[in-house]
Short mmCIF file of N, CA and C in Angstrom, two decimals:
data_model
loop_
_atom_site.label_atom_id
_atom_site.label_comp_id
_atom_site.label_asym_id
_atom_site.label_seq_id
_atom_site.Cartn_x
_atom_site.Cartn_y
_atom_site.Cartn_z
N PHE H 1 -19.49 -15.12 6.41
CA PHE H 1 -20.20 -14.91 7.65
C PHE H 1 -19.71 -13.63 8.31
N LEU H 2 -20.62 -12.78 8.70
CA LEU H 2 -20.29 -11.57 9.46
C LEU H 2 -20.92 -11.67 10.84
N ALA H 3 -20.10 -11.60 11.85
CA ALA H 3 -20.60 -11.62 13.23
C ALA H 3 -21.16 -10.24 13.59
N PRO H 4 -21.86 -10.14 14.70
CA PRO H 4 -22.41 -8.84 15.11
C PRO H 4 -21.33 -7.79 15.32
N GLY H 5 -21.66 -6.56 14.98
CA GLY H 5 -20.79 -5.42 15.25
C GLY H 5 -19.66 -5.21 14.27
N VAL H 6 -19.62 -5.98 13.17
CA VAL H 6 -18.57 -5.77 12.17
C VAL H 6 -18.80 -4.42 11.50
N GLN H 7 -17.70 -3.68 11.30
CA GLN H 7 -17.78 -2.37 10.65
C GLN H 7 -16.91 -2.39 9.41
N MET H 8 -17.47 -1.95 8.27
CA MET H 8 -16.73 -1.86 7.02
C MET H 8 -16.84 -0.43 6.52
N TYR H 9 -15.69 0.22 6.40
CA TYR H 9 -15.66 1.62 5.97
C TYR H 9 -15.09 1.72 4.57
N THR H 10 -15.80 2.41 3.69
CA THR H 10 -15.28 2.64 2.34
C THR H 10 -14.92 4.11 2.13
N ALA H 11 -15.47 5.00 2.90
CA ALA H 11 -15.18 6.43 2.75
C ALA H 11 -13.79 6.75 3.30
N THR H 12 -13.09 7.62 2.59
CA THR H 12 -11.77 8.07 3.02
C THR H 12 -11.55 9.49 2.51
N HIS H 13 -10.43 10.08 2.84
CA HIS H 13 -10.18 11.47 2.46
C HIS H 13 -8.68 11.71 2.33
N PRO H 14 -8.28 12.78 1.64
CA PRO H 14 -6.86 13.10 1.54
C PRO H 14 -6.27 13.45 2.91
N LEU H 15 -4.97 13.29 3.05
CA LEU H 15 -4.31 13.66 4.30
C LEU H 15 -3.99 15.15 4.37
N ASP H 16 -3.89 15.79 3.21
CA ASP H 16 -3.63 17.23 3.16
C ASP H 16 -4.83 17.99 3.73
N ALA H 17 -4.60 18.86 4.71
CA ALA H 17 -5.69 19.55 5.41
C ALA H 17 -6.53 20.42 4.48
N VAL H 18 -5.92 21.14 3.57
CA VAL H 18 -6.67 22.02 2.68
C VAL H 18 -7.52 21.19 1.72
N GLU H 19 -6.94 20.19 1.13
CA GLU H 19 -7.68 19.33 0.19
C GLU H 19 -8.81 18.57 0.89
N ARG H 20 -8.57 18.18 2.13
CA ARG H 20 -9.54 17.41 2.91
C ARG H 20 -10.83 18.18 3.16
N ARG H 21 -10.76 19.52 3.15
CA ARG H 21 -11.95 20.34 3.40
C ARG H 21 -13.04 20.15 2.34
N SER H 22 -12.62 19.79 1.13
CA SER H 22 -13.60 19.72 0.04
C SER H 22 -13.66 18.38 -0.66
N THR H 23 -12.84 17.43 -0.24
CA THR H 23 -12.78 16.17 -0.97
C THR H 23 -12.97 14.98 -0.05
N GLU H 24 -13.83 14.10 -0.47
CA GLU H 24 -13.98 12.79 0.17
C GLU H 24 -14.24 11.81 -0.95
N PHE H 25 -13.72 10.60 -0.83
CA PHE H 25 -13.93 9.61 -1.87
C PHE H 25 -14.04 8.24 -1.23
N ALA H 26 -14.38 7.24 -2.04
CA ALA H 26 -14.55 5.88 -1.54
C ALA H 26 -13.56 4.94 -2.20
N LYS H 27 -13.16 3.93 -1.44
CA LYS H 27 -12.34 2.84 -1.96
C LYS H 27 -13.10 1.55 -1.67
N PRO H 28 -13.26 0.68 -2.65
CA PRO H 28 -14.03 -0.55 -2.44
C PRO H 28 -13.33 -1.53 -1.51
N ILE H 29 -14.14 -2.35 -0.87
CA ILE H 29 -13.65 -3.47 -0.06
C ILE H 29 -14.04 -4.73 -0.80
N GLU H 30 -13.09 -5.66 -0.97
CA GLU H 30 -13.38 -6.94 -1.62
C GLU H 30 -13.23 -8.06 -0.60
N ILE H 31 -14.25 -8.91 -0.54
CA ILE H 31 -14.22 -10.04 0.40
C ILE H 31 -14.41 -11.32 -0.40
N GLY H 32 -13.46 -12.25 -0.25
CA GLY H 32 -13.49 -13.50 -0.99
C GLY H 32 -14.56 -14.46 -0.50
N ASN H 33 -14.49 -15.68 -0.99
CA ASN H 33 -15.45 -16.73 -0.64
C ASN H 33 -15.03 -17.43 0.66
N ASP H 34 -16.01 -17.93 1.38
CA ASP H 34 -15.79 -18.70 2.61
C ASP H 34 -15.00 -17.92 3.65
N VAL H 35 -15.31 -16.65 3.82
CA VAL H 35 -14.64 -15.78 4.78
C VAL H 35 -15.50 -15.65 6.03
N TRP H 36 -14.85 -15.74 7.18
CA TRP H 36 -15.52 -15.54 8.47
C TRP H 36 -14.92 -14.30 9.12
N ILE H 37 -15.77 -13.33 9.47
CA ILE H 37 -15.31 -12.11 10.10
C ILE H 37 -15.92 -12.03 11.50
N GLY H 38 -15.07 -12.04 12.51
CA GLY H 38 -15.51 -12.08 13.90
C GLY H 38 -16.10 -10.77 14.39
N GLY H 39 -16.79 -10.85 15.51
CA GLY H 39 -17.48 -9.71 16.10
C GLY H 39 -16.60 -8.50 16.32
N ALA H 40 -17.15 -7.34 15.98
CA ALA H 40 -16.52 -6.04 16.20
C ALA H 40 -15.23 -5.84 15.40
N ALA H 41 -14.99 -6.68 14.39
CA ALA H 41 -13.85 -6.45 13.51
C ALA H 41 -14.12 -5.20 12.67
N ILE H 42 -13.05 -4.53 12.27
CA ILE H 42 -13.16 -3.32 11.45
C ILE H 42 -12.35 -3.53 10.19
N ILE H 43 -12.99 -3.28 9.04
CA ILE H 43 -12.33 -3.41 7.74
C ILE H 43 -12.23 -2.01 7.14
N LEU H 44 -11.01 -1.56 6.83
CA LEU H 44 -10.79 -0.21 6.35
C LEU H 44 -10.88 -0.12 4.82
N PRO H 45 -10.99 1.11 4.29
CA PRO H 45 -11.19 1.30 2.85
C PRO H 45 -10.08 0.68 2.00
N GLY H 46 -10.48 0.11 0.86
CA GLY H 46 -9.54 -0.39 -0.12
C GLY H 46 -8.93 -1.74 0.16
N VAL H 47 -9.39 -2.42 1.20
CA VAL H 47 -8.80 -3.70 1.60
C VAL H 47 -9.42 -4.84 0.78
N ARG H 48 -8.57 -5.80 0.40
CA ARG H 48 -9.04 -7.03 -0.23
C ARG H 48 -8.76 -8.18 0.73
N ILE H 49 -9.81 -8.93 1.07
CA ILE H 49 -9.68 -10.11 1.93
C ILE H 49 -9.83 -11.33 1.04
N GLY H 50 -8.83 -12.19 1.06
CA GLY H 50 -8.81 -13.36 0.18
C GLY H 50 -9.83 -14.42 0.55
N ASN H 51 -9.77 -15.54 -0.14
CA ASN H 51 -10.67 -16.66 0.08
C ASN H 51 -10.27 -17.47 1.31
N ARG H 52 -11.28 -18.02 1.98
CA ARG H 52 -11.08 -18.92 3.12
C ARG H 52 -10.28 -18.27 4.24
N VAL H 53 -10.55 -17.00 4.51
CA VAL H 53 -9.87 -16.24 5.55
C VAL H 53 -10.73 -16.19 6.80
N VAL H 54 -10.09 -16.20 7.96
CA VAL H 54 -10.77 -15.95 9.23
C VAL H 54 -10.19 -14.66 9.80
N VAL H 55 -11.07 -13.71 10.10
CA VAL H 55 -10.68 -12.46 10.74
C VAL H 55 -11.14 -12.55 12.19
N ALA H 56 -10.22 -12.48 13.13
CA ALA H 56 -10.56 -12.63 14.54
C ALA H 56 -11.41 -11.47 15.03
N ALA H 57 -12.19 -11.73 16.06
CA ALA H 57 -13.01 -10.70 16.69
C ALA H 57 -12.13 -9.53 17.13
N GLY H 58 -12.58 -8.33 16.84
CA GLY H 58 -11.87 -7.13 17.26
C GLY H 58 -10.69 -6.72 16.40
N ALA H 59 -10.38 -7.50 15.36
CA ALA H 59 -9.25 -7.16 14.50
C ALA H 59 -9.55 -5.91 13.69
N VAL H 60 -8.51 -5.15 13.37
CA VAL H 60 -8.63 -3.98 12.50
C VAL H 60 -7.79 -4.27 11.26
N VAL H 61 -8.48 -4.53 10.15
CA VAL H 61 -7.82 -4.92 8.90
C VAL H 61 -7.49 -3.66 8.11
N THR H 62 -6.19 -3.36 8.01
CA THR H 62 -5.73 -2.14 7.35
C THR H 62 -5.08 -2.41 6.00
N LYS H 63 -4.73 -3.68 5.72
CA LYS H 63 -4.04 -4.05 4.48
C LYS H 63 -4.66 -5.32 3.92
N ASP H 64 -4.35 -5.60 2.66
CA ASP H 64 -4.87 -6.81 2.01
C ASP H 64 -4.47 -8.06 2.78
N VAL H 65 -5.35 -9.07 2.71
CA VAL H 65 -5.13 -10.34 3.40
C VAL H 65 -5.10 -11.44 2.35
N GLU H 66 -4.05 -12.25 2.34
CA GLU H 66 -3.92 -13.34 1.37
C GLU H 66 -4.90 -14.47 1.68
N ASP H 67 -5.07 -15.39 0.75
CA ASP H 67 -5.94 -16.55 0.92
C ASP H 67 -5.45 -17.45 2.06
N ASP H 68 -6.38 -18.15 2.68
CA ASP H 68 -6.09 -19.27 3.59
C ASP H 68 -5.25 -18.89 4.81
N VAL H 69 -5.59 -17.78 5.45
CA VAL H 69 -4.90 -17.39 6.68
C VAL H 69 -5.92 -16.91 7.71
N MET H 70 -5.47 -16.84 8.95
CA MET H 70 -6.24 -16.21 10.01
C MET H 70 -5.48 -14.96 10.42
N VAL H 71 -6.21 -13.83 10.52
CA VAL H 71 -5.59 -12.59 10.98
C VAL H 71 -6.23 -12.15 12.28
N ALA H 72 -5.44 -11.48 13.11
CA ALA H 72 -5.93 -10.99 14.39
C ALA H 72 -5.09 -9.78 14.79
N GLY H 73 -5.64 -8.96 15.68
CA GLY H 73 -4.88 -7.87 16.26
C GLY H 73 -5.20 -6.51 15.67
N VAL H 74 -4.51 -5.51 16.24
CA VAL H 74 -4.67 -4.12 15.83
C VAL H 74 -3.28 -3.55 15.60
N PRO H 75 -2.85 -3.39 14.37
CA PRO H 75 -3.53 -3.78 13.13
C PRO H 75 -3.49 -5.29 12.94
N ALA H 76 -4.38 -5.79 12.12
CA ALA H 76 -4.47 -7.25 11.88
C ALA H 76 -3.20 -7.76 11.23
N ARG H 77 -2.72 -8.90 11.73
CA ARG H 77 -1.55 -9.58 11.18
C ARG H 77 -1.87 -11.06 11.07
N VAL H 78 -1.19 -11.73 10.17
CA VAL H 78 -1.38 -13.17 10.01
C VAL H 78 -0.89 -13.85 11.28
N VAL H 79 -1.76 -14.66 11.89
CA VAL H 79 -1.38 -15.40 13.09
C VAL H 79 -1.37 -16.90 12.85
N LYS H 80 -2.00 -17.32 11.71
CA LYS H 80 -2.02 -18.75 11.43
C LYS H 80 -2.26 -18.97 9.95
N ASN H 81 -1.52 -19.92 9.38
CA ASN H 81 -1.74 -20.35 8.01
C ASN H 81 -2.76 -21.48 8.05
N LEU H 82 -3.80 -21.40 7.26
CA LEU H 82 -4.88 -22.39 7.31
C LEU H 82 -4.73 -23.49 6.27
N ARG H 83 -3.65 -23.52 5.53
CA ARG H 83 -3.41 -24.59 4.55
C ARG H 83 -2.24 -25.43 4.96
#
């Protein structure tokens, strides 16, 4: 389930200023089964979200999320184990 205003970004670029002028690439986002993503959450490039995860509204997911947890905050952190 994706609530309104969810943003998922796959485009990224090198941090080096010279290289960044001519290079942009994509990193896939993987979302598991039975995942709920709250309103206005942001998922950054290359992130894997496990199965049965809840992403709180407004969270910014910058790193992989394990199965069966709830994440919230900026950056998103595990706030509750769902198993």
